[in-house]
mmCIF file of C-alpha atoms and ligand atoms in Angstrom:
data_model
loop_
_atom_site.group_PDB
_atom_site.id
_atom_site.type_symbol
_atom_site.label_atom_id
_atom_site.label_comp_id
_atom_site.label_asym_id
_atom_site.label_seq_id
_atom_site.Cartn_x
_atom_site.Cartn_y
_atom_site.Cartn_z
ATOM 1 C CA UNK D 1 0.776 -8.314 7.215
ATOM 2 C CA UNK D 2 2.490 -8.780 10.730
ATOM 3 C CA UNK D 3 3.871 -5.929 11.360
ATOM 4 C CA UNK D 4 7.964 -7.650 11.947
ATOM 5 C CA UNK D 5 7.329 -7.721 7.978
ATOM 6 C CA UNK D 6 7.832 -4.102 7.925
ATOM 7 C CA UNK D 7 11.094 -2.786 9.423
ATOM 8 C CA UNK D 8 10.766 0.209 12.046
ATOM 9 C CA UNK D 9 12.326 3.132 10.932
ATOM 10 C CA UNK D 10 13.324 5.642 13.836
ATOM 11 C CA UNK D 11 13.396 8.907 11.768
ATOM 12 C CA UNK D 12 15.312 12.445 13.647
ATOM 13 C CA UNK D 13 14.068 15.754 12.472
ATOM 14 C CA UNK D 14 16.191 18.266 13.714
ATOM 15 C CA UNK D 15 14.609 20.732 12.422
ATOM 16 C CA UNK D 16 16.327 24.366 12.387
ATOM 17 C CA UNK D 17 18.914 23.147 14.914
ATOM 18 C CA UNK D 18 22.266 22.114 14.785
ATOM 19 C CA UNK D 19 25.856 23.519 13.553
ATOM 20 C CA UNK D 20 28.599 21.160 12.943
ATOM 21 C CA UNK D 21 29.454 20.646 16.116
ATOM 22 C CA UNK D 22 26.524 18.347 16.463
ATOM 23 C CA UNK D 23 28.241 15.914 14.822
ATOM 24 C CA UNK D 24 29.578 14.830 18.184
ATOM 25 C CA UNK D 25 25.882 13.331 19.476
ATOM 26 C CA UNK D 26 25.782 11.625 16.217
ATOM 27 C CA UNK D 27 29.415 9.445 16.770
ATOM 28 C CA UNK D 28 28.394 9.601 20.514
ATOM 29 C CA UNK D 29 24.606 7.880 19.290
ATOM 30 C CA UNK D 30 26.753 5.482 17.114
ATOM 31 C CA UNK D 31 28.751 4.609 20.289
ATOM 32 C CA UNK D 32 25.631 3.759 22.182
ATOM 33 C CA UNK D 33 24.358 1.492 19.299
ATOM 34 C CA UNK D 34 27.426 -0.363 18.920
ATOM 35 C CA UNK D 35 27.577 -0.644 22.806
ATOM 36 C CA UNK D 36 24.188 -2.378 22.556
ATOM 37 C CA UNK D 37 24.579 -6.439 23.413
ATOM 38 C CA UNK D 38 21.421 -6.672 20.639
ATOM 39 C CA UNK D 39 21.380 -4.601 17.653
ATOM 40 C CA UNK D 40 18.353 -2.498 17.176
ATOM 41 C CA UNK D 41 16.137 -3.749 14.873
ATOM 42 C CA UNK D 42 15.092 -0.977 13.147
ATOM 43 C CA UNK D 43 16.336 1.616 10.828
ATOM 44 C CA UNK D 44 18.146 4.940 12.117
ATOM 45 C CA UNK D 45 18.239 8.228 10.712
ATOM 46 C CA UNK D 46 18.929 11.776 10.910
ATOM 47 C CA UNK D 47 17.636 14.112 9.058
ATOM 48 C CA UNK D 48 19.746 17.789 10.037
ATOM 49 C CA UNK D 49 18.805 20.794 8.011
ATOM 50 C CA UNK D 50 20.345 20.541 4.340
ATOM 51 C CA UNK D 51 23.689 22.610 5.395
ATOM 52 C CA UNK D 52 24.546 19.579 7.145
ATOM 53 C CA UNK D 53 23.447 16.551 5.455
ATOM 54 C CA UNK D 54 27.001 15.907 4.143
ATOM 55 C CA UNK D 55 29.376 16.805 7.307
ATOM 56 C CA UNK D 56 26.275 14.285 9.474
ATOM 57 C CA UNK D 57 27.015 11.508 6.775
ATOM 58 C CA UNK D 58 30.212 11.110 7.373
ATOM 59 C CA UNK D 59 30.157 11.706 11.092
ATOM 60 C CA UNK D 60 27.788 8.496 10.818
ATOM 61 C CA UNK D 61 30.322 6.453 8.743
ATOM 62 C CA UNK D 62 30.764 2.794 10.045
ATOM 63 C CA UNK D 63 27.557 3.253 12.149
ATOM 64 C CA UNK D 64 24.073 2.261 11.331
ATOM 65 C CA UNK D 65 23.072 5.928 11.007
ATOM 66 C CA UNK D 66 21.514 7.068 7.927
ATOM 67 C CA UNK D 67 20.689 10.350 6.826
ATOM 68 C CA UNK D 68 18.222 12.316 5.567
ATOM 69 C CA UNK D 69 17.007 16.019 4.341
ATOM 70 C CA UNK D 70 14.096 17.972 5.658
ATOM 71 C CA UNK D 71 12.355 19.440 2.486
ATOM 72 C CA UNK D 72 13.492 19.777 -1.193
ATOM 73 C CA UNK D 73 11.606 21.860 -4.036
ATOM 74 C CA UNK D 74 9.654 19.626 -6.440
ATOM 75 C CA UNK D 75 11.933 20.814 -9.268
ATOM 76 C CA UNK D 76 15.272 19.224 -9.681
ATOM 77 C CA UNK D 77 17.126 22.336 -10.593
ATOM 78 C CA UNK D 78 16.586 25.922 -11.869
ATOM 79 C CA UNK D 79 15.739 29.300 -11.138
ATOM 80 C CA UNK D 80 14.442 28.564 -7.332
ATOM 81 C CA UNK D 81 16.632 30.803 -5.269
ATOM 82 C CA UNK D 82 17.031 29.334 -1.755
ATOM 83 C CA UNK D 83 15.838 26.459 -2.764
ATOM 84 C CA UNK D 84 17.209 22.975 -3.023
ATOM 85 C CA UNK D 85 16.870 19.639 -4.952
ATOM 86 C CA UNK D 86 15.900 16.468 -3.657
ATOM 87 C CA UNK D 87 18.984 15.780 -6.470
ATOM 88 C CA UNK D 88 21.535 18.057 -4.739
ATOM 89 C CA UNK D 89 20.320 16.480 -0.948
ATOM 90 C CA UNK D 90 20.997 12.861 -2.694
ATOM 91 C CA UNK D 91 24.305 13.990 -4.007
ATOM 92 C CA UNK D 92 25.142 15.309 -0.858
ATOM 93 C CA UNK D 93 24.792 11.794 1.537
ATOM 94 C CA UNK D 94 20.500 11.799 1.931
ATOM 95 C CA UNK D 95 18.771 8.550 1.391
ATOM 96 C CA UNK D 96 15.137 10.320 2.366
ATOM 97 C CA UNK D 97 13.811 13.276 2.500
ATOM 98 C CA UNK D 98 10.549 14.335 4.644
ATOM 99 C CA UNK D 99 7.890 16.406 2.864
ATOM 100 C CA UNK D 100 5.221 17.980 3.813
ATOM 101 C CA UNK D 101 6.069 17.857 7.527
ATOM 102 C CA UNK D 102 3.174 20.871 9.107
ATOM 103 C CA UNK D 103 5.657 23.118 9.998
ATOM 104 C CA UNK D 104 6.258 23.110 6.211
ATOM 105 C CA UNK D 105 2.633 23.131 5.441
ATOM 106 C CA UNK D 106 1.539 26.143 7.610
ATOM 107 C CA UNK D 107 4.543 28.106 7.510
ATOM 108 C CA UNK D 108 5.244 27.964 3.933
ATOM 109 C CA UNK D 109 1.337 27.081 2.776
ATOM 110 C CA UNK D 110 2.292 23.985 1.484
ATOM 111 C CA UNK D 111 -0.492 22.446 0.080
ATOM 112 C CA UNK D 112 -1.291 18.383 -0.690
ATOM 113 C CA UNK D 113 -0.593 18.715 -4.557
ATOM 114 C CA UNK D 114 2.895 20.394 -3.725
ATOM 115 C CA UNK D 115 3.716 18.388 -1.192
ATOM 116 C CA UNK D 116 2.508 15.093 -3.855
ATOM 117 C CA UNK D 117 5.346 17.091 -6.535
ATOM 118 C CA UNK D 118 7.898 17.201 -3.737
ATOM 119 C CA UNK D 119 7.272 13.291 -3.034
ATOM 120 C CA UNK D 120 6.849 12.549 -7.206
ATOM 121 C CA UNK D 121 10.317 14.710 -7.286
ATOM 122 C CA UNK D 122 12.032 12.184 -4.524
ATOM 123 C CA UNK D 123 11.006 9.252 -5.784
ATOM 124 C CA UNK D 124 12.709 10.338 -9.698
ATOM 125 C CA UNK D 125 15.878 10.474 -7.769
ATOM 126 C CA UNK D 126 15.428 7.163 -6.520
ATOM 127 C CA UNK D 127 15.536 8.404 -2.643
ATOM 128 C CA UNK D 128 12.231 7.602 -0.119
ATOM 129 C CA UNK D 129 9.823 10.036 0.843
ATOM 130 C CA UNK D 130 8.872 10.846 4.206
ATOM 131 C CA UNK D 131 5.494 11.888 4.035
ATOM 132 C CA UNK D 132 3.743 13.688 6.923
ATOM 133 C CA UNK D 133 -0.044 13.914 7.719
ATOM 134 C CA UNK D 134 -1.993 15.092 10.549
ATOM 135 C CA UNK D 135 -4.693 17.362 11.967
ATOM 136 C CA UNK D 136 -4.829 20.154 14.453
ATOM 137 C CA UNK D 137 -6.483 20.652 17.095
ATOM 138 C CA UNK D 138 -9.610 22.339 16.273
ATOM 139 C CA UNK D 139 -9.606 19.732 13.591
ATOM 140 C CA UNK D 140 -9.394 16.729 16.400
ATOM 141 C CA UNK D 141 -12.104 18.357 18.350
ATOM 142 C CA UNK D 142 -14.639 18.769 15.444
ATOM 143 C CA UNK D 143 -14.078 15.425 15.333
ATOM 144 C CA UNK D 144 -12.426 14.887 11.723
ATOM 145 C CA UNK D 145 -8.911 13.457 12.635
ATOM 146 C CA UNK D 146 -9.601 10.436 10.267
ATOM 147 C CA UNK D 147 -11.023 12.527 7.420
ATOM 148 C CA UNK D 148 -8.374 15.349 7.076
ATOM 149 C CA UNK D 149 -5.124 13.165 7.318
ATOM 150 C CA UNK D 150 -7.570 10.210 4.569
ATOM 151 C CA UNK D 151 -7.672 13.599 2.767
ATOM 152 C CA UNK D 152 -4.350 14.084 3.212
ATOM 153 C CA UNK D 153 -2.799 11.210 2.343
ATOM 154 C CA UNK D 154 -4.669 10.692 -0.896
ATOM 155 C CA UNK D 155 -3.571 14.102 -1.858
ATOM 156 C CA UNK D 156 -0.110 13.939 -1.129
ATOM 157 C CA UNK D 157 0.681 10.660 -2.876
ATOM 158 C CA UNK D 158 2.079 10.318 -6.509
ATOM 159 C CA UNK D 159 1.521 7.789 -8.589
ATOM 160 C CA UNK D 160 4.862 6.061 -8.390
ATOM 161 C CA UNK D 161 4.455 5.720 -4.691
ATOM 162 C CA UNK D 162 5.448 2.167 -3.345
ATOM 163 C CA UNK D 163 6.324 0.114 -0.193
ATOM 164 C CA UNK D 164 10.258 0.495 -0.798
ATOM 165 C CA UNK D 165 10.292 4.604 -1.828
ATOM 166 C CA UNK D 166 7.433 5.799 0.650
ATOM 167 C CA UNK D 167 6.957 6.014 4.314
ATOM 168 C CA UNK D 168 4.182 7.811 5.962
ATOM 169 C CA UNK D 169 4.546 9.905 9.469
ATOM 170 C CA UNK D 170 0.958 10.764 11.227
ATOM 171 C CA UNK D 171 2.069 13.335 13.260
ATOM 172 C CA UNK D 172 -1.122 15.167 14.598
ATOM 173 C CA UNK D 173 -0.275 18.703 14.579
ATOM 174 C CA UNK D 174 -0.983 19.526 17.807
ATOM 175 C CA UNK D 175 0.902 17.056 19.537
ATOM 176 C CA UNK D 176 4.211 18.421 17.806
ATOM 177 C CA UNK D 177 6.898 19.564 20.454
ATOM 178 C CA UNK D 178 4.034 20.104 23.363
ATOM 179 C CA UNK D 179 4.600 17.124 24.941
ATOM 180 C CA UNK D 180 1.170 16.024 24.363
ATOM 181 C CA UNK D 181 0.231 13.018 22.609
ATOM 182 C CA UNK D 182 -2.942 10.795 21.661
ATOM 183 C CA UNK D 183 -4.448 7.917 23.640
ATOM 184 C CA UNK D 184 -2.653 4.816 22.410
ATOM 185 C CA UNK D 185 -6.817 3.837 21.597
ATOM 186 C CA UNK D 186 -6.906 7.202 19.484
ATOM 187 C CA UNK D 187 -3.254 6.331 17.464
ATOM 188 C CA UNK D 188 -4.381 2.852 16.701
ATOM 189 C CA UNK D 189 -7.748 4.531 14.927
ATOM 190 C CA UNK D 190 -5.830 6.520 13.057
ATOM 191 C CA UNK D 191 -2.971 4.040 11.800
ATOM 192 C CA UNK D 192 -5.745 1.675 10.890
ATOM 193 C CA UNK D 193 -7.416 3.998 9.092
ATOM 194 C CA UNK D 194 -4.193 4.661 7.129
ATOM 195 C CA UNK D 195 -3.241 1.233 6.615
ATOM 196 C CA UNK D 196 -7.087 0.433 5.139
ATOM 197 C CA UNK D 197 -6.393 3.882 2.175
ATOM 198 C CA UNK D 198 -2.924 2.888 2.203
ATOM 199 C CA UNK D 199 -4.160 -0.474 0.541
ATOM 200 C CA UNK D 200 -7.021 1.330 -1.207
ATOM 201 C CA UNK D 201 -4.632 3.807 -3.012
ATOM 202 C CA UNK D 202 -1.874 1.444 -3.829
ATOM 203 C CA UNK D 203 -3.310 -2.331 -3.886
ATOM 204 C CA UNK D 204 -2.685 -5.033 -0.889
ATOM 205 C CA UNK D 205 0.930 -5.821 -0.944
ATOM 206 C CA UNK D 206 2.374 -2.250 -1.179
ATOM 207 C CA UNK D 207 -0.582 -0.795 0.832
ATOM 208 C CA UNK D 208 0.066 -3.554 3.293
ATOM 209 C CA UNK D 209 4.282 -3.161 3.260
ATOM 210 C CA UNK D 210 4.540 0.702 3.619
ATOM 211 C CA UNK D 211 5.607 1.856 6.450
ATOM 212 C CA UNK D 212 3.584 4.133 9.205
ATOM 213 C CA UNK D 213 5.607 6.064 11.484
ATOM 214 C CA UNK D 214 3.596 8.081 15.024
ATOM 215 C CA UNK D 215 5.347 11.480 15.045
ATOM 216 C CA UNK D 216 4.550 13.958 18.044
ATOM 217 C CA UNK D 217 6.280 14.299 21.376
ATOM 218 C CA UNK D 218 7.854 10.755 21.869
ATOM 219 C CA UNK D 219 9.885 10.456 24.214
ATOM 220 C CA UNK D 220 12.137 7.744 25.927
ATOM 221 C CA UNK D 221 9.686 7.234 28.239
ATOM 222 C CA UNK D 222 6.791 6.246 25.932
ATOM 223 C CA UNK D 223 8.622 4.627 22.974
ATOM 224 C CA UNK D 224 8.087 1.222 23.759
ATOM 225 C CA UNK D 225 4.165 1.984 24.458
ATOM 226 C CA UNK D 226 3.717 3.766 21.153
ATOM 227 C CA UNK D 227 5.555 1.407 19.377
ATOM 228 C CA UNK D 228 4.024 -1.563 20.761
ATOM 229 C CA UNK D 229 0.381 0.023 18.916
ATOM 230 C CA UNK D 230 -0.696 -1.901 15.792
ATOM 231 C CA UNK D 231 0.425 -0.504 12.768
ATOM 232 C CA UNK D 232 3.176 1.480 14.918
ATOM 233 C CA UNK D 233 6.288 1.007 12.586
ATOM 234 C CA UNK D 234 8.394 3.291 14.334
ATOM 235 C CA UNK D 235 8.540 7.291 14.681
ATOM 236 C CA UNK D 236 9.811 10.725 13.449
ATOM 237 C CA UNK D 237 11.034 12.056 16.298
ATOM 238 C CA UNK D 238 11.618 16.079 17.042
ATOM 239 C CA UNK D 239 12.918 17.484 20.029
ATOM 240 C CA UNK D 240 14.606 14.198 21.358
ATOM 241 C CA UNK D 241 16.649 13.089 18.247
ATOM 242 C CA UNK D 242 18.706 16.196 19.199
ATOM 243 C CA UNK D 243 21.051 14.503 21.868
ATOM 244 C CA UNK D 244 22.281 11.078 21.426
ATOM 245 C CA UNK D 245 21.137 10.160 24.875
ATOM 246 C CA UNK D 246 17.426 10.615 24.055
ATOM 247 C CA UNK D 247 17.592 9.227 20.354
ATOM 248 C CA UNK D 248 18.966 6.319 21.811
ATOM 249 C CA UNK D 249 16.793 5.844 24.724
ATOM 250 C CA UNK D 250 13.983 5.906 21.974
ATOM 251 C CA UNK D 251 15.584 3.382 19.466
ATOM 252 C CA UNK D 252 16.085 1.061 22.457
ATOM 253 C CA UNK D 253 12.086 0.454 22.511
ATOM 254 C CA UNK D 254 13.660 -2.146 19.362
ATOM 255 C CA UNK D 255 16.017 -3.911 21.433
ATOM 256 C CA UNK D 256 14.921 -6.764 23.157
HETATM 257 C C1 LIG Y 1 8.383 16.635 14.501
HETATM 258 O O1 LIG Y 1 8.540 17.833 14.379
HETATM 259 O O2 LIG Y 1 8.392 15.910 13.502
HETATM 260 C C2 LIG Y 1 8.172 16.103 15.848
HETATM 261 C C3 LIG Y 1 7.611 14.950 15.966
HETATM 262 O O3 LIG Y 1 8.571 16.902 16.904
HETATM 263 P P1 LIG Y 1 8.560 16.499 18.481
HETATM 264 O O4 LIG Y 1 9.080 15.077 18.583
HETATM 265 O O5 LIG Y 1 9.491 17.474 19.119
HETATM 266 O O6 LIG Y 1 7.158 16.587 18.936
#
């Protein structure tokens, strides 16, 4: 499937930052988009930690801005203290919600059949999943990149997965927030290889349709490389999706 069949999505973790205030770089990134002669031609979104989700929504009303959550528990309600629903994110503005992101995974020990609830759990509420894979570095240098995040993404994908309620981030673990990142030779391996047991799990047209972000230090200054990779359909960005200037600078790799 050419890949203009399958709309970027330019995806903003912000991670454990942000107070209200920062609803400012979210009009000010609206600005900048409506500013644009071309619109982008992709989709935008934020995802701010869960306190947020509803003061970020309407900070984005009237602008292409959507916005997401970070993590919800696999239940949809109950005795989970500290926890929170993929339910209460949707009620609160989210259309997506990432899971199993690696911070989540090593931090919290999340492993690929909770992270495969989590994604099972979005999907019931009729919101898309966000679902990251990747390997670290010891992993990259033993040479096993394509069979940990195959591994990965088998494991962490329910059966009512499809093209319209799933996207997939590769975001190799090690390239997270260092400012590293993978030869573009070495990201076009991998996306392949997800795209061939993205058709092998799902079946040709929704293997073929979902979407394949590159997550991992990307910057304004190598947006428009990255996403100009095969199988590139856009990118869940960290550190730079925290001030408009950067976001934009990224979603500009999709005007032309
Ligand atoms: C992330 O945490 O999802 C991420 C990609 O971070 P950064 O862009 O800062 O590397």
């Amino acid at each position: 499937m050419a890949r203009r069949a399958r709309r970027p999505l330019v995806a903003g973790n912000w991670k454990m930052n942000g107070t209200r205030s920062s609803a400012r770089e979210v009009k000010a990134l609206g600005r900048l988009v409506a500013k644009s002669q071309t619109k982008p031609s992709c989709e935008i979104m934020i995802c701010p930690p869960a306190t947020l989700v509803h003061h970020i929504r309407d900070a984005a009303r009237g602008t292409p801005v959507r916005v997401g959550g970070q993590d919800c528990h696999f239940a949809q309600g109950g005795a989970h203290t500290g926890d929170i629903s993929a339910d209460m994110l949707k009620d609160a503005g989210a259309r997506a919600v990432i899971v199993g992101h690696s911070e989540r995974r090593s931090d919290h020990d999340e492993s690929d059949a909770v992270v495969c609830a989590k994604a099972e759990a979005v999907h019931a509420c009729g919101l898309t999943a966000i679902v990251c894979v990747g390997e670290t570095e010891t992993q990259r240098d033993d040479g096993a990149t394509l069979r940990i995040v195959g591994a990965q993404l088998k494991g962490s994908l329910p059966a009512s997965a499809t093209a319209k309620n799933t996207v997939i981030a590769y975001e190799p673990v090690w390239a997270i927030g260092t400012g590293r990142t993978p030869t573009n030779e070495d990201v076009a391996k991998v996306h392949q290889h997800l795209r061939r047991r993205l058709v092998a799990l799902l079946g040709e047209a929704e293997g073929e349709g979902t979407r394949v972000l590159y997550g991992g230090s990307v910057k304004p200054g190598n947006a428009v490389e990255l996403m100009g990779i095969d199988n590139v359909d856009g990118a869940l960005v960290g550190g730079a999706s925290l001030t408009a200037k950067d976001f934009f600078g990224i979603i500009a790799a999709y005007i032309r």
